[in-house]
Amino acid sequence: YWLYQRVSDNLHFALGAASTGDLEGTSITLVPGWTFISSPYPFPVDIDLSQTDFYGPITYGEGAEDWSGVVTTLKPWGGYAVYNRNSANATITILPDDPSSSLIAAKAEEENGWILNLKAQSGDYADRNNRLGALESAEDGLDHHDNPALVPPGRHIFMTYTNLAWGEGIVLTSDVRRNVSDEIHMWDIDLRANGINDPIEITWEMEQPMEAGMGIRLIDLRTQTVVNPLTDAKLTVEQVRKEFPVHLKAVAGPEAQVESAVEQLLASLPQSFTLKQNYPNPFNANTMIRFGLPEPANVRLTIVNLLGQEIAEITSGWYDLGFHEVRWNGMTLSNEPAASGVYFSVLTNGEAVDVKKLILMK
């Protein structure tokens, strides 16, 4: 088991009476979602849960400060996490004397498709189990191939797959799509770090190889670095800001289509700190102002008049890399409508400044 203490003073606690599990089996109830479990036996016990119904067991801190992959042996007094994919409680029974029990899952036969495992590490801290790929039995939506991510405690590295189509707040540690040989697949990957200031190395392992003619690229959207996991060894991320994760993109499919998709993706990214012309312009009551950031930045967007006086602040704060759009409703700092005339939108990140002319007509 683990206890994570959030206060600085020492705490004292006592344990109640307990007993070793019955050798005829120990039942454990798993609620929907995550449940923490342990083996009640003073010797290793084999367990292999059906990964169609569950994800896990996984444990923390074996070989590095990170979550393990799925384990098939429960160690004495070890702590484990199991994810119940079902909407109702499920009961499992740990049978130390019967390795042929119904909990032992049949080994899946190899099927057409491919699997790539991404590993992020900096010193003792890592996240080494992040699988993406395409298999015949998988769906493009969420299914049993797609496993939830569990945030590591304390100082950590945390890599996840994200997709707005899954719903808000859903992040995965594996994202396997339906295998279609003539389609392009793209994965959005976020790399976070808590208390890690050193560079993070991302390496990979092809657990199931691609067919001939297929290709894959991994892209760091901030630096616009492109690597080929089939030929390159690693991708180094120099720094992960606490305000935003590092955004990566994986693109896979027929090799020629992959090259074209990567070119289009890079062309869609901001190449520099840029303030776009507002639209419509001239405008009456409202106008939209768009700006692009090649990396996360703390920005301030204001409106000034011909005398250089600031009359409105549109936004101020941290923004992620990419293009962003905000609205000015023609109101001033004193919450009064601005008069007709010429104004300027001013965008700054503390180092660079970009200015565009606006015309307000009533």
PDB file of N, CA and C in Angstrom, residues 11-46:
ATOM      1  N   LEU A  11       2.637  12.111  11.253  1.00  0.00           N
ATOM      2  CA  LEU A  11       1.328  11.616  11.678  1.00  0.00           C
ATOM      3  C   LEU A  11       1.473  10.205  12.233  1.00  0.00           C
ATOM      4  N   HIS A  12       0.646   9.878  13.216  1.00  0.00           N
ATOM      5  CA  HIS A  12       0.673   8.545  13.819  1.00  0.00           C
ATOM      6  C   HIS A  12      -0.678   7.883  13.602  1.00  0.00           C
ATOM      7  N   PHE A  13      -0.655   6.613  13.249  1.00  0.00           N
ATOM      8  CA  PHE A  13      -1.906   5.882  13.079  1.00  0.00           C
ATOM      9  C   PHE A  13      -1.686   4.433  13.496  1.00  0.00           C
ATOM     10  N   ALA A  14      -2.784   3.750  13.788  1.00  0.00           N
ATOM     11  CA  ALA A  14      -2.723   2.359  14.223  1.00  0.00           C
ATOM     12  C   ALA A  14      -3.539   1.507  13.267  1.00  0.00           C
ATOM     13  N   LEU A  15      -3.145   0.245  13.132  1.00  0.00           N
ATOM     14  CA  LEU A  15      -3.853  -0.689  12.257  1.00  0.00           C
ATOM     15  C   LEU A  15      -4.759  -1.592  13.084  1.00  0.00           C
ATOM     16  N   GLY A  16      -5.917  -1.885  12.554  1.00  0.00           N
ATOM     17  CA  GLY A  16      -6.817  -2.799  13.239  1.00  0.00           C
ATOM     18  C   GLY A  16      -6.394  -4.240  13.052  1.00  0.00           C
ATOM     19  N   ALA A  17      -7.145  -5.152  13.645  1.00  0.00           N
ATOM     20  CA  ALA A  17      -6.847  -6.575  13.518  1.00  0.00           C
ATOM     21  C   ALA A  17      -7.086  -7.036  12.092  1.00  0.00           C
ATOM     22  N   ALA A  18      -6.287  -7.965  11.621  1.00  0.00           N
ATOM     23  CA  ALA A  18      -6.419  -8.490  10.271  1.00  0.00           C
ATOM     24  C   ALA A  18      -6.031  -9.958  10.258  1.00  0.00           C
ATOM     25  N   SER A  19      -6.292 -10.607   9.145  1.00  0.00           N
ATOM     26  CA  SER A  19      -5.950 -12.024   9.039  1.00  0.00           C
ATOM     27  C   SER A  19      -5.461 -12.318   7.636  1.00  0.00           C
ATOM     28  N   THR A  20      -4.670 -13.370   7.509  1.00  0.00           N
ATOM     29  CA  THR A  20      -4.193 -13.812   6.208  1.00  0.00           C
ATOM     30  C   THR A  20      -5.360 -14.397   5.424  1.00  0.00           C
ATOM     31  N   GLY A  21      -5.348 -14.227   4.113  1.00  0.00           N
ATOM     32  CA  GLY A  21      -6.433 -14.739   3.295  1.00  0.00           C
ATOM     33  C   GLY A  21      -6.577 -16.249   3.375  1.00  0.00           C
ATOM     34  N   ASP A  22      -7.808 -16.687   3.210  1.00  0.00           N
ATOM     35  CA  ASP A  22      -8.106 -18.110   3.199  1.00  0.00           C
ATOM     36  C   ASP A  22      -7.487 -18.739   1.953  1.00  0.00           C
ATOM     37  N   LEU A  23      -6.851 -19.893   2.105  1.00  0.00           N
ATOM     38  CA  LEU A  23      -6.201 -20.541   0.969  1.00  0.00           C
ATOM     39  C   LEU A  23      -7.207 -21.059  -0.059  1.00  0.00           C
ATOM     40  N   GLU A  24      -8.494 -21.065   0.316  1.00  0.00           N
ATOM     41  CA  GLU A  24      -9.516 -21.444  -0.654  1.00  0.00           C
ATOM     42  C   GLU A  24      -9.912 -20.266  -1.538  1.00  0.00           C
ATOM     43  N   GLY A  25      -9.347 -19.107  -1.236  1.00  0.00           N
ATOM     44  CA  GLY A  25      -9.608 -17.944  -2.077  1.00  0.00           C
ATOM     45  C   GLY A  25     -10.070 -16.741  -1.285  1.00  0.00           C
ATOM     46  N   THR A  26      -9.709 -15.571  -1.750  1.00  0.00           N
ATOM     47  CA  THR A  26     -10.121 -14.312  -1.120  1.00  0.00           C
ATOM     48  C   THR A  26     -10.842 -13.452  -2.149  1.00  0.00           C
ATOM     49  N   SER A  27     -12.086 -13.082  -1.839  1.00  0.00           N
ATOM     50  CA  SER A  27     -12.895 -12.287  -2.770  1.00  0.00           C
ATOM     51  C   SER A  27     -12.669 -10.798  -2.536  1.00  0.00           C
ATOM     52  N   ILE A  28     -12.600 -10.054  -3.626  1.00  0.00           N
ATOM     53  CA  ILE A  28     -12.422  -8.603  -3.567  1.00  0.00           C
ATOM     54  C   ILE A  28     -13.465  -7.973  -4.487  1.00  0.00           C
ATOM     55  N   THR A  29     -14.169  -6.969  -3.974  1.00  0.00           N
ATOM     56  CA  THR A  29     -15.153  -6.243  -4.776  1.00  0.00           C
ATOM     57  C   THR A  29     -14.495  -5.039  -5.431  1.00  0.00           C
ATOM     58  N   LEU A  30     -14.673  -4.920  -6.747  1.00  0.00           N
ATOM     59  CA  LEU A  30     -14.138  -3.800  -7.505  1.00  0.00           C
ATOM     60  C   LEU A  30     -15.288  -2.903  -7.930  1.00  0.00           C
ATOM     61  N   VAL A  31     -15.273  -1.653  -7.496  1.00  0.00           N
ATOM     62  CA  VAL A  31     -16.306  -0.707  -7.905  1.00  0.00           C
ATOM     63  C   VAL A  31     -16.007  -0.254  -9.332  1.00  0.00           C
ATOM     64  N   PRO A  32     -16.968   0.323 -10.045  1.00  0.00           N
ATOM     65  CA  PRO A  32     -16.668   0.871 -11.369  1.00  0.00           C
ATOM     66  C   PRO A  32     -15.580   1.935 -11.262  1.00  0.00           C
ATOM     67  N   GLY A  33     -14.625   1.903 -12.171  1.00  0.00           N
ATOM     68  CA  GLY A  33     -13.487   2.805 -12.088  1.00  0.00           C
ATOM     69  C   GLY A  33     -12.338   2.151 -11.337  1.00  0.00           C
ATOM     70  N   TRP A  34     -11.544   2.977 -10.652  1.00  0.00           N
ATOM     71  CA  TRP A  34     -10.335   2.479  -9.996  1.00  0.00           C
ATOM     72  C   TRP A  34     -10.617   1.942  -8.606  1.00  0.00           C
ATOM     73  N   THR A  35      -9.967   0.826  -8.271  1.00  0.00           N
ATOM     74  CA  THR A  35      -9.960   0.265  -6.919  1.00  0.00           C
ATOM     75  C   THR A  35      -8.534  -0.125  -6.573  1.00  0.00           C
ATOM     76  N   PHE A  36      -8.094   0.199  -5.346  1.00  0.00           N
ATOM     77  CA  PHE A  36      -6.785  -0.233  -4.873  1.00  0.00           C
ATOM     78  C   PHE A  36      -6.939  -1.540  -4.101  1.00  0.00           C
ATOM     79  N   ILE A  37      -6.091  -2.500  -4.431  1.00  0.00           N
ATOM     80  CA  ILE A  37      -6.178  -3.816  -3.807  1.00  0.00           C
ATOM     81  C   ILE A  37      -4.800  -4.255  -3.341  1.00  0.00           C
ATOM     82  N   SER A  38      -4.790  -5.349  -2.577  1.00  0.00           N
ATOM     83  CA  SER A  38      -3.535  -5.979  -2.176  1.00  0.00           C
ATOM     84  C   SER A  38      -3.795  -7.465  -1.997  1.00  0.00           C
ATOM     85  N   SER A  39      -2.747  -8.250  -2.071  1.00  0.00           N
ATOM     86  CA  SER A  39      -2.864  -9.684  -1.817  1.00  0.00           C
ATOM     87  C   SER A  39      -2.731  -9.952  -0.324  1.00  0.00           C
ATOM     88  N   PRO A  40      -3.620 -10.763   0.257  1.00  0.00           N
ATOM     89  CA  PRO A  40      -3.541 -11.064   1.690  1.00  0.00           C
ATOM     90  C   PRO A  40      -2.660 -12.278   2.006  1.00  0.00           C
ATOM     91  N   TYR A  41      -1.801 -12.645   1.068  1.00  0.00           N
ATOM     92  CA  TYR A  41      -0.982 -13.845   1.258  1.00  0.00           C
ATOM     93  C   TYR A  41       0.489 -13.474   1.384  1.00  0.00           C
ATOM     94  N   PRO A  42       1.227 -14.189   2.261  1.00  0.00           N
ATOM     95  CA  PRO A  42       2.654 -13.887   2.465  1.00  0.00           C
ATOM     96  C   PRO A  42       3.559 -14.544   1.431  1.00  0.00           C
ATOM     97  N   PHE A  43       3.022 -14.836   0.256  1.00  0.00           N
ATOM     98  CA  PHE A  43       3.799 -15.433  -0.828  1.00  0.00           C
ATOM     99  C   PHE A  43       3.212 -14.922  -2.146  1.00  0.00           C
ATOM    100  N   PRO A  44       3.980 -14.918  -3.237  1.00  0.00           N
ATOM    101  CA  PRO A  44       3.465 -14.426  -4.512  1.00  0.00           C
ATOM    102  C   PRO A  44       2.262 -15.235  -4.989  1.00  0.00           C
ATOM    103  N   VAL A  45       1.316 -14.542  -5.595  1.00  0.00           N
ATOM    104  CA  VAL A  45       0.098 -15.175  -6.103  1.00  0.00           C
ATOM    105  C   VAL A  45      -0.095 -14.754  -7.557  1.00  0.00           C
ATOM    106  N   ASP A  46      -0.316 -15.725  -8.439  1.00  0.00           N
ATOM    107  CA  ASP A  46      -0.552 -15.424  -9.852  1.00  0.00           C
ATOM    108  C   ASP A  46      -1.971 -14.912 -10.058  1.00  0.00           C
TER     109      ASP A  46
END
